[in-house]
Structure formats: structure tokens, C-alpha cells
Coordinates of C-alpha atoms and ligand atoms in Angstrom, one line a residue:
X1 CA 178.6 55.9 -106.8
X2 CA 178.9 53.6 -109.8
X3 CA 176.4 53.2 -112.3
X4 CA 175.9 49.6 -111.4
X5 CA 172.4 49.2 -112.8
X6 CA 173.5 50.2 -116.2
X7 CA 176.2 47.6 -116.3
X8 CA 174.3 45.0 -114.4
X9 CA 173.9 42.2 -117.0
X10 CA 173.0 38.6 -116.2
X11 CA 173.9 37.3 -119.6
X12 CA 174.8 38.5 -123.1
X13 CA 174.4 36.8 -126.5
X14 CA 177.4 37.9 -128.7
X15 CA 178.6 37.4 -132.3
X16 CA 175.0 37.3 -133.5
X17 CA 173.4 39.2 -136.6
X18 CA 170.6 41.0 -135.1
X19 CA 167.4 41.7 -137.0
X20 CA 166.0 44.0 -134.3
X21 CA 162.9 44.7 -136.4
X22 CA 162.9 48.4 -135.2
X23 CA 160.9 50.4 -137.6
X24 CA 162.4 53.2 -139.8
X25 CA 165.9 52.0 -139.5
X26 CA 167.9 49.8 -141.8
X27 CA 166.3 46.8 -143.5
X28 CA 165.1 44.4 -140.7
X29 CA 166.8 46.9 -138.2
X30 CA 169.8 44.9 -138.9
X31 CA 173.0 44.9 -136.8
X32 CA 175.8 42.6 -138.0
X33 CA 178.0 41.1 -135.4
X34 CA 175.9 42.5 -132.6
X35 CA 175.1 41.5 -129.0
X36 CA 172.2 41.5 -126.8
X37 CA 172.7 41.9 -123.0
X38 CA 169.9 40.8 -120.6
X39 CA 169.1 41.4 -117.1
X40 CA 166.3 39.4 -115.5
X41 CA 163.5 39.1 -118.1
X42 CA 164.4 42.3 -120.1
X43 CA 166.9 43.5 -122.6
X44 CA 169.5 45.7 -120.9
X45 CA 171.7 46.7 -123.6
X46 CA 172.1 46.2 -127.4
X47 CA 175.4 47.0 -129.4
X48 CA 178.4 45.4 -130.9
X49 CA 180.1 42.3 -130.0
X50 CA 183.5 44.1 -129.7
X51 CA 181.9 46.5 -127.1
X52 CA 179.8 43.7 -125.3
X53 CA 182.7 41.4 -124.6
X54 CA 184.9 43.6 -122.2
X55 CA 181.8 44.9 -120.5
X56 CA 180.4 41.3 -120.0
X57 CA 183.8 40.3 -118.4
X58 CA 183.8 43.3 -116.2
X59 CA 180.3 42.7 -114.8
X60 CA 180.7 38.8 -114.8
X61 CA 177.8 38.2 -117.2
X62 CA 177.4 34.8 -118.7
X63 CA 178.4 35.0 -122.4
X64 CA 176.6 32.8 -125.1
X65 CA 178.4 32.8 -128.3
X66 CA 175.8 32.9 -131.1
X67 CA 178.6 32.4 -133.7
X68 CA 177.0 34.1 -136.6
X69 CA 173.5 32.9 -136.1
X70 CA 170.8 35.5 -136.8
X71 CA 168.8 36.7 -133.8
X72 CA 165.2 38.0 -134.2
X73 CA 162.5 39.1 -131.6
X74 CA 160.6 35.9 -130.6
X75 CA 157.9 35.3 -133.2
X76 CA 154.3 36.0 -132.1
X77 CA 151.3 34.3 -133.6
X78 CA 148.5 36.8 -133.0
X79 CA 145.6 34.9 -134.3
X80 CA 144.9 31.3 -133.4
X81 CA 141.9 28.9 -132.4
X82 CA 144.6 26.5 -131.0
X83 CA 142.2 24.9 -128.3
X84 CA 139.6 22.5 -129.8
X85 CA 138.4 18.8 -129.5
X86 CA 138.6 16.4 -132.4
X87 CA 139.9 17.2 -135.8
X88 CA 138.4 17.5 -139.3
X89 CA 140.8 15.2 -141.1
X90 CA 138.0 12.8 -142.2
X91 CA 136.1 15.8 -143.7
X92 CA 139.2 17.1 -145.5
X93 CA 139.6 13.5 -147.1
X94 CA 135.9 13.3 -148.0
X95 CA 136.0 16.5 -149.7
X96 CA 139.1 15.7 -151.7
X97 CA 137.4 12.5 -152.6
X98 CA 134.6 14.4 -154.3
X99 CA 132.0 14.7 -151.5
X100 CA 129.6 17.7 -151.6
X101 CA 129.2 20.1 -148.8
X102 CA 125.8 18.7 -148.1
X103 CA 127.1 15.2 -147.9
X104 CA 129.9 16.4 -145.4
X105 CA 127.3 18.2 -143.3
X106 CA 125.0 15.2 -143.3
X107 CA 128.0 13.1 -142.1
X108 CA 128.3 15.5 -139.2
X109 CA 131.1 17.6 -140.7
X110 CA 131.7 21.4 -140.6
X111 CA 132.0 23.7 -137.6
X112 CA 129.3 21.9 -135.6
X113 CA 131.4 18.7 -135.5
X114 CA 134.1 20.7 -133.7
X115 CA 131.6 22.2 -131.3
X116 CA 130.4 18.8 -130.5
X117 CA 134.0 17.4 -130.0
X118 CA 135.2 20.4 -127.9
X119 CA 131.9 20.2 -125.7
X120 CA 132.5 16.5 -125.0
X121 CA 136.3 16.5 -124.7
X122 CA 137.7 16.5 -121.1
X123 CA 139.9 19.5 -120.0
X124 CA 142.8 17.0 -120.1
X125 CA 142.1 16.1 -123.7
X126 CA 141.7 19.6 -124.8
X127 CA 145.0 20.4 -123.0
X128 CA 147.0 17.3 -124.4
X129 CA 146.0 18.4 -128.1
X130 CA 146.5 22.0 -127.6
X131 CA 149.9 21.5 -125.9
X132 CA 151.2 19.6 -128.9
X133 CA 150.0 22.3 -131.2
X134 CA 151.7 25.0 -129.0
X135 CA 154.9 23.0 -129.0
X136 CA 155.0 22.8 -132.7
X137 CA 154.7 26.5 -132.9
X138 CA 157.4 26.9 -130.2
X139 CA 159.7 24.8 -132.3
X140 CA 159.7 27.6 -134.8
X141 CA 160.5 30.3 -132.2
X142 CA 157.2 31.5 -131.1
X143 CA 157.2 33.2 -127.7
X144 CA 153.8 34.8 -127.5
X145 CA 150.6 33.1 -128.7
X146 CA 147.0 34.4 -129.0
X147 CA 144.2 31.7 -128.5
X148 CA 140.5 32.4 -129.1
X149 CA 137.6 30.3 -127.7
X150 CA 134.7 29.9 -129.8
X151 CA 134.0 26.2 -130.2
X152 CA 132.1 25.9 -127.1
X153 CA 129.3 28.1 -127.8
X154 CA 127.9 27.6 -124.3
X155 CA 129.2 29.2 -121.2
X156 CA 130.8 26.1 -119.6
X157 CA 132.5 25.0 -122.6
X158 CA 133.8 28.5 -123.6
X159 CA 135.1 28.8 -120.1
X160 CA 136.9 25.5 -120.3
X161 CA 138.6 26.5 -123.6
X162 CA 139.9 29.8 -122.0
X163 CA 141.0 27.9 -118.9
X164 CA 143.0 25.6 -121.1
X165 CA 144.6 28.4 -122.8
X166 CA 145.5 30.0 -119.6
X167 CA 147.0 26.7 -118.2
X168 CA 149.1 26.4 -121.5
X169 CA 150.6 29.7 -120.7
X170 CA 151.4 28.8 -117.1
X171 CA 152.8 25.3 -118.1
X172 CA 154.9 26.1 -121.1
X173 CA 157.7 28.8 -121.6
X174 CA 155.3 30.8 -123.7
X175 CA 153.0 33.9 -123.1
X176 CA 149.3 33.2 -123.9
X177 CA 146.9 36.0 -124.5
X178 CA 143.3 34.9 -124.2
X179 CA 140.3 36.0 -126.5
X180 CA 136.7 35.4 -126.0
X181 CA 135.4 34.6 -129.4
X182 CA 131.8 35.1 -128.4
X183 CA 130.3 35.4 -131.9
X184 CA 131.8 32.6 -133.9
X185 CA 128.8 30.6 -134.8
X186 CA 125.2 30.1 -133.8
X187 CA 125.0 27.1 -131.4
X188 CA 122.0 24.6 -132.4
X189 CA 120.2 25.2 -129.2
X190 CA 119.8 28.9 -130.2
X191 CA 119.0 28.3 -133.9
X192 CA 115.6 29.9 -133.6
X193 CA 116.7 32.5 -131.1
X194 CA 119.7 34.5 -132.6
X195 CA 118.9 37.6 -130.3
X196 CA 118.7 35.4 -127.3
X197 CA 122.3 34.1 -128.1
X198 CA 123.8 37.5 -128.8
X199 CA 122.2 38.9 -125.5
X200 CA 123.7 36.0 -123.5
X201 CA 127.0 36.3 -125.1
X202 CA 127.1 40.2 -124.8
X203 CA 125.6 39.9 -121.2
X204 CA 125.9 37.3 -118.4
X205 CA 128.5 35.1 -120.3
X206 CA 131.0 38.0 -121.1
X207 CA 130.6 39.3 -117.5
X208 CA 131.2 35.8 -115.9
X209 CA 134.4 35.0 -118.1
X210 CA 135.5 38.5 -117.5
X211 CA 135.2 38.2 -113.7
X212 CA 137.1 35.0 -113.8
X213 CA 140.0 36.8 -115.4
X214 CA 139.9 34.5 -118.4
X215 CA 139.5 37.3 -121.0
X216 CA 142.3 39.5 -122.5
X217 CA 140.2 40.7 -125.3
X218 CA 137.0 39.7 -127.4
X219 CA 136.5 38.7 -131.0
X220 CA 133.6 38.3 -133.3
X221 CA 133.1 36.7 -136.8
X222 CA 131.3 39.5 -138.8
X223 CA 130.2 37.8 -142.0
X224 CA 127.2 36.9 -144.0
X225 CA 127.5 33.3 -142.8
X226 CA 128.1 34.3 -139.3
X227 CA 127.0 37.4 -137.4
X228 CA 125.7 40.8 -138.7
X229 CA 127.2 44.3 -138.1
X230 CA 124.3 45.2 -135.7
X231 CA 124.9 42.0 -133.6
X232 CA 128.7 42.6 -133.7
X233 CA 128.2 46.0 -132.6
X234 CA 126.1 44.9 -129.5
X235 CA 128.9 42.4 -128.4
X236 CA 131.6 45.0 -128.9
X237 CA 129.8 47.7 -127.1
X238 CA 129.2 45.4 -124.1
X239 CA 133.0 44.5 -124.2
X240 CA 134.1 48.2 -124.2
X241 CA 132.0 48.8 -121.1
X242 CA 134.1 46.3 -119.6
X243 CA 137.2 47.9 -120.9
X244 CA 138.1 45.1 -123.0
X245 CA 139.7 45.6 -126.5
X246 CA 138.5 43.7 -129.6
X247 CA 139.6 41.8 -132.5
X248 CA 137.2 41.3 -135.5
X249 CA 137.1 38.7 -138.2
X250 CA 136.3 41.1 -141.0
X251 CA 136.0 40.8 -144.7
X252 CA 136.9 37.1 -145.1
X253 CA 134.2 36.3 -147.6
X254 CA 132.3 39.7 -148.2
X255 CA 132.7 43.2 -147.3
X256 CA 129.8 44.1 -144.7
X257 CA 131.7 47.1 -143.4
X258 CA 133.2 45.0 -140.6
X259 CA 136.6 47.0 -141.1
X260 CA 134.8 50.1 -140.4
X261 CA 133.1 48.8 -137.4
X262 CA 136.3 47.4 -136.0
X263 CA 137.7 51.0 -136.4
X264 CA 134.7 52.4 -134.6
X265 CA 135.7 50.5 -131.6
X266 CA 139.4 51.2 -132.0
X267 CA 139.9 47.5 -132.3
X268 CA 143.3 46.0 -131.8
X269 CA 143.1 44.3 -135.0
X270 CA 140.9 43.4 -138.0
X271 CA 141.5 40.1 -139.4
X272 CA 141.4 38.3 -142.9
X273 CA 140.4 41.5 -144.9
X274 CA 140.3 39.6 -148.4
X275 CA 137.2 42.0 -149.0
X276 CA 138.1 45.6 -147.9
X277 CA 137.2 49.0 -149.5
X278 CA 139.4 52.1 -149.6
X279 CA 137.2 53.5 -146.9
X280 CA 137.7 50.6 -144.7
X281 CA 141.5 50.8 -144.9
X282 CA 141.4 54.6 -144.3
X283 CA 139.2 53.9 -141.1
X284 CA 141.8 51.2 -139.9
X285 CA 144.6 53.6 -140.2
X286 CA 142.7 56.3 -138.4
X287 CA 142.0 53.9 -135.5
X288 CA 145.4 52.4 -135.2
X289 CA 144.0 48.9 -135.8
X290 CA 146.3 46.3 -137.2
X291 CA 145.3 44.3 -140.3
X292 CA 146.0 40.7 -139.5
X293 CA 146.5 38.6 -142.6
X294 CA 145.7 34.9 -142.6
X295 CA 147.2 33.3 -145.8
X296 CA 146.9 29.7 -144.7
X297 CA 143.0 30.0 -144.6
X298 CA 143.0 31.8 -147.9
X299 CA 145.1 28.9 -149.3
X300 CA 143.0 26.0 -147.7
X301 CA 139.8 27.7 -149.0
X302 CA 141.3 28.2 -152.4
X303 CA 140.3 31.7 -152.4
X304 CA 141.4 33.8 -155.5
X305 CA 141.2 37.4 -154.3
X306 CA 143.8 38.2 -151.9
X307 CA 143.6 41.1 -149.5
X308 CA 144.2 44.5 -151.0
X309 CA 147.7 44.9 -149.8
X310 CA 148.5 47.8 -151.9
X311 CA 145.6 49.7 -150.5
X312 CA 146.5 48.8 -146.9
X313 CA 150.1 50.0 -147.5
X314 CA 148.9 53.0 -149.0
X315 CA 146.8 53.8 -146.2
X316 CA 149.5 53.1 -143.8
X317 CA 147.8 50.3 -141.9
X318 CA 150.4 47.9 -139.9
X319 CA 150.2 44.4 -141.5
X320 CA 150.5 41.4 -139.2
X321 CA 150.6 37.8 -140.3
X322 CA 149.2 34.9 -138.3
X323 CA 148.5 31.1 -138.7
X324 CA 144.8 31.1 -137.8
X325 CA 145.4 27.7 -136.6
X326 CA 141.9 26.0 -136.5
X327 CA 140.6 22.6 -137.4
X328 CA 138.4 23.6 -140.3
X329 CA 140.1 26.2 -142.7
X330 CA 143.8 26.3 -141.4
X331 CA 145.1 23.1 -139.7
X332 CA 148.3 25.1 -139.5
X333 CA 151.0 25.1 -136.9
X334 CA 153.7 26.7 -138.8
X335 CA 154.0 30.5 -138.6
X336 CA 157.0 30.3 -141.0
X337 CA 154.8 28.8 -143.6
X338 CA 152.3 31.6 -143.1
X339 CA 155.1 34.1 -143.7
X340 CA 156.1 32.3 -146.8
X341 CA 152.4 32.3 -148.1
X342 CA 152.1 35.9 -147.1
X343 CA 154.9 36.7 -149.6
X344 CA 154.1 34.3 -152.3
X345 CA 150.2 34.5 -152.2
X346 CA 149.7 38.1 -151.0
X347 CA 152.8 39.8 -152.2
X348 CA 154.3 41.0 -148.8
X349 CA 158.0 41.6 -148.9
X350 CA 159.9 39.2 -146.6
X351 CA 160.6 42.2 -144.2
X352 CA 157.0 43.1 -144.1
X353 CA 156.1 39.4 -143.5
X354 CA 158.7 39.2 -140.6
X355 CA 157.5 42.5 -139.1
X356 CA 154.0 40.9 -139.2
X357 CA 155.2 38.1 -136.9
X358 CA 157.0 40.4 -134.6
X359 CA 156.6 44.2 -134.2
X360 CA 152.9 44.4 -135.7
X361 CA 151.9 41.1 -134.1
X362 CA 152.7 42.5 -130.8
X363 CA 150.8 45.6 -131.7
X364 CA 147.8 43.5 -132.7
X365 CA 147.8 42.1 -129.1
X366 CA 148.2 45.4 -127.4
X367 CA 151.8 44.4 -126.4
X368 CA 153.7 46.7 -128.8
X369 CA 155.4 48.6 -125.9
X370 CA 156.5 45.4 -124.3
X371 CA 157.8 43.1 -127.1
X372 CA 158.0 42.5 -130.9
X373 CA 161.4 44.3 -131.5
X374 CA 164.7 44.0 -129.9
X375 CA 164.9 47.2 -127.8
X376 CA 166.4 47.9 -124.3
X377 CA 163.6 47.6 -121.9
X378 CA 161.6 45.2 -123.8
X379 CA 161.1 41.4 -122.9
X380 CA 164.1 39.4 -123.7
X381 CA 162.2 37.1 -126.0
X382 CA 164.1 36.2 -129.0
X383 CA 164.8 33.4 -131.5
X384 CA 168.1 32.1 -133.0
X385 CA 168.2 31.1 -136.6
X386 CA 170.8 29.3 -138.7
X387 CA 170.3 31.3 -141.8
X388 CA 172.3 33.6 -144.2
X389 CA 169.9 36.4 -144.2
X390 CA 166.6 37.2 -142.7
X391 CA 164.5 36.7 -145.8
X392 CA 165.3 33.0 -145.7
X393 CA 162.8 32.7 -143.0
X394 CA 160.1 33.4 -145.8
X395 CA 162.1 31.8 -148.8
X396 CA 163.0 28.3 -147.4
X397 CA 159.5 26.8 -147.7
X398 CA 158.9 24.2 -145.2
X399 CA 162.3 24.5 -143.5
X400 CA 162.7 25.3 -139.8
X401 CA 166.1 26.8 -139.2
X402 CA 165.5 27.7 -135.6
X403 CA 168.5 26.8 -133.3
X404 CA 167.0 28.0 -130.0
X405 CA 164.7 30.5 -128.4
X406 CA 165.0 32.7 -125.3
X407 CA 161.8 33.5 -123.4
X408 CA 162.1 36.3 -120.8
X409 CA 165.9 35.8 -120.5
X410 CA 165.5 31.9 -120.1
X411 CA 166.9 29.8 -122.9
X412 CA 164.2 27.6 -124.0
X413 CA 165.2 24.3 -125.9
X414 CA 162.7 23.6 -128.5
X415 CA 160.5 20.7 -127.6
X416 CA 160.7 19.5 -131.1
X417 CA 164.5 19.9 -131.6
X418 CA 164.9 17.5 -128.9
X419 CA 168.5 17.5 -127.5
X420 CA 169.8 20.8 -126.1
X421 CA 172.0 22.8 -128.4
X422 CA 174.7 25.0 -127.3
X423 CA 173.9 28.6 -128.3
Ligands
LIG1 ZN1 140.1 33.0 -137.0

């Protein structure tokens, strides 16, 4: 009996420099002149090109000559608000022309304008806008994308947002994880009934969306301008009873103890963290919660106190980096730009930043066993880059050196690159 399974490769990428992003090995887990063999949707073998070529011939696998390109795991954007109606361009322009927040609010700006636009947009309109944004991310090698609700603030609109997110995952060569951001902002109709809103979100709304299989995880904006620790705890408790894991928007503008709360619920991630105590960092380490850094929002808000990276490093908290794509504080559809900002504004090393968009981003979505590094058995999601070394992905500000991406073993031609390129 031959070991057919071991050698049953469908295709193999050869001549590539691999940044496997496997922890604890060489920088970037690099393997020069390496090869990745794929069977079905999974990575079947990783090794040298010289070893791969005769094997590929023996088993009749299709060979793709990557000719000196760098091959990384497919990038993962683990924090976005990608589905929304309208935009906030006019508000951005007004502000830069000197309008005050009050004038902007009177002109209908702010988060409520996005809520109104999302509620009134048709599902097709939401889909068309979100598809374009997703394609822009895909053009940079993103293969897994997290999308939050949170601009509907009523059951039917939240449901529509999550349905559009699910539909994007079905339609595009992209994995989508959905997050019910139940506590984002208080909708106008509940302005005098906070308790009623938190009860609805934590009770019937969560149950309905969960039963419709629209929710992979939940999220809450725990902040002095949003929801309190007690309100967030009520929501996360309800989610935990339904076996849903959580993300928490924590410490963006102040330290309310939201990181500690995230740790209490063994949340998948605590996101933002510009304001975080040593105790909060230790708690995140203890609970295995990933710190998701969102430098584009920090940049847009012109914040001046970055997250305490040294503290997080010292505590051993895994760091991820995401776009936070949203119309108000981060209208960004470039994860590479976020990586660059994570280095320049927050002081991450390029290797930490890239781990933040691969290995640790997968962990932040509860998918660390399945993707995020180049490892035998993991999903065959990867990106091919025309770069001299991996740090260039952070260094080359505003450039997009992607040549192509592979999603579950299928070559995906970037929508934005246009013509098919031979890989
Ligand atoms: Zn966010």
C-alpha cells in the first residue's frame, strides 16, 4: 500500500520565499526558495523547491512558478464596520473648513447620520457599497474579513447588516465572520430609556439574530460616550449563555476597566486600548485575549497617546492590527496602511505588524487553529507579493505590491488588479 494521501497534491507553488509567520522560529518564519503544496482547500506540504519539484512531477500536481515572489498567509482584517449606508465625506470636509462639532451635529452629522442612512438604504444598496470596500481589501491580499453590525440599532436593520455581511462571504472569494455589535450607540427612540435598549439588545434581539445564524460573535463599545461596564456586562453575559464569544471596544478614549471586563468573559479580543492599565494588560494575558490595535482611527482622531505597546509586550498579550473600516473615524480600506501606521505611530516592528494581520488576527477571530500561518493542515489562504523582504509591506507607504492571492486553494485574481497575472 502506497502512502498516496501524503503525496496527493493538487497543486504546488514553487520558487517562493515563504513568510510562514510561525511563531518562535526564524524572523517571519521565513523559508527562502520554498514551496507550498495544496490538496483541496488545505496546505498539504511545505518545504524546499528542490524537494517539491520531483514530488510534484511524480504525483502529477500542477506547478505554479512563483519566481522569487514572497508568499505570506492571506491577510486577515479582524475589525471592520464594513457594511453601512451613506458616508461622512461632507462632515469631514466641513470639519476641515472649521465647523464645530455642534454645527456638524446640527447639520445631521455624526454617527446618527450613518444610522439614518443605513436604516433607509436598501439591502442592494448596502451590498453594492460594502462589496466595493471588500474588493479594495481583497486587492491587498485579504482572505478573511470580520464585519460588525451596529449602525442599524433596531432589530430589522441590524439583521439586514448581518445578512449583507453573510452574503458578501457567499459571493466573494473571501471568508466573512459576522459580529453583532449590539451596544454601539443609543438609538434616538431609546434616548430616555437606556435600560430598555440594553434589555432588548441582550434579550430578544440577540436571541433572534443568533437563531437566524447571523452571529459568529458579539461586540460592545464600552466607553464614557457609549455604554457602561455594567451595561456591557449584561450584554456579554447574555451572549455567553448562548455560547457566543465576544470582542470589546475597550479603552479608546478612557480607561473604564473595559479590558478587565473583556478578560472576565475570556473575550476573543479587546480592541483600541489607547487607555490601558498594567492590571488590564495582565488580565488580557491571563484570559488569552488578543489586543487589536486600530491605528487608522487613532490617526483620523488625531489622538496623541498611543496604546501602551511596551506594557502589552511585557505582559505577553498577542497583538493584532486591523483597519477599523468605518465611515466616521476610519474610512480606511487598506490593511497595509494600517500596518504601516502600527509601525510608525505605535512602534510595532514590521514582523509584529505582519503577525498582527495574520497569526494574531486569526486568533482574534477564534480561527487560530485553522488559518493565519503557513502550516500543513491549515487553510490554503495566501498572498503573493513582489517585494524584496517582508518588512516592505509596512515600509512602502501607500504601495500595493500584491501579485495575487489564493483562497482555499483557488487562485483569486485581485478585482482591483484587473487582468489575470501568471503566478
Ligand atoms: Zn470599531
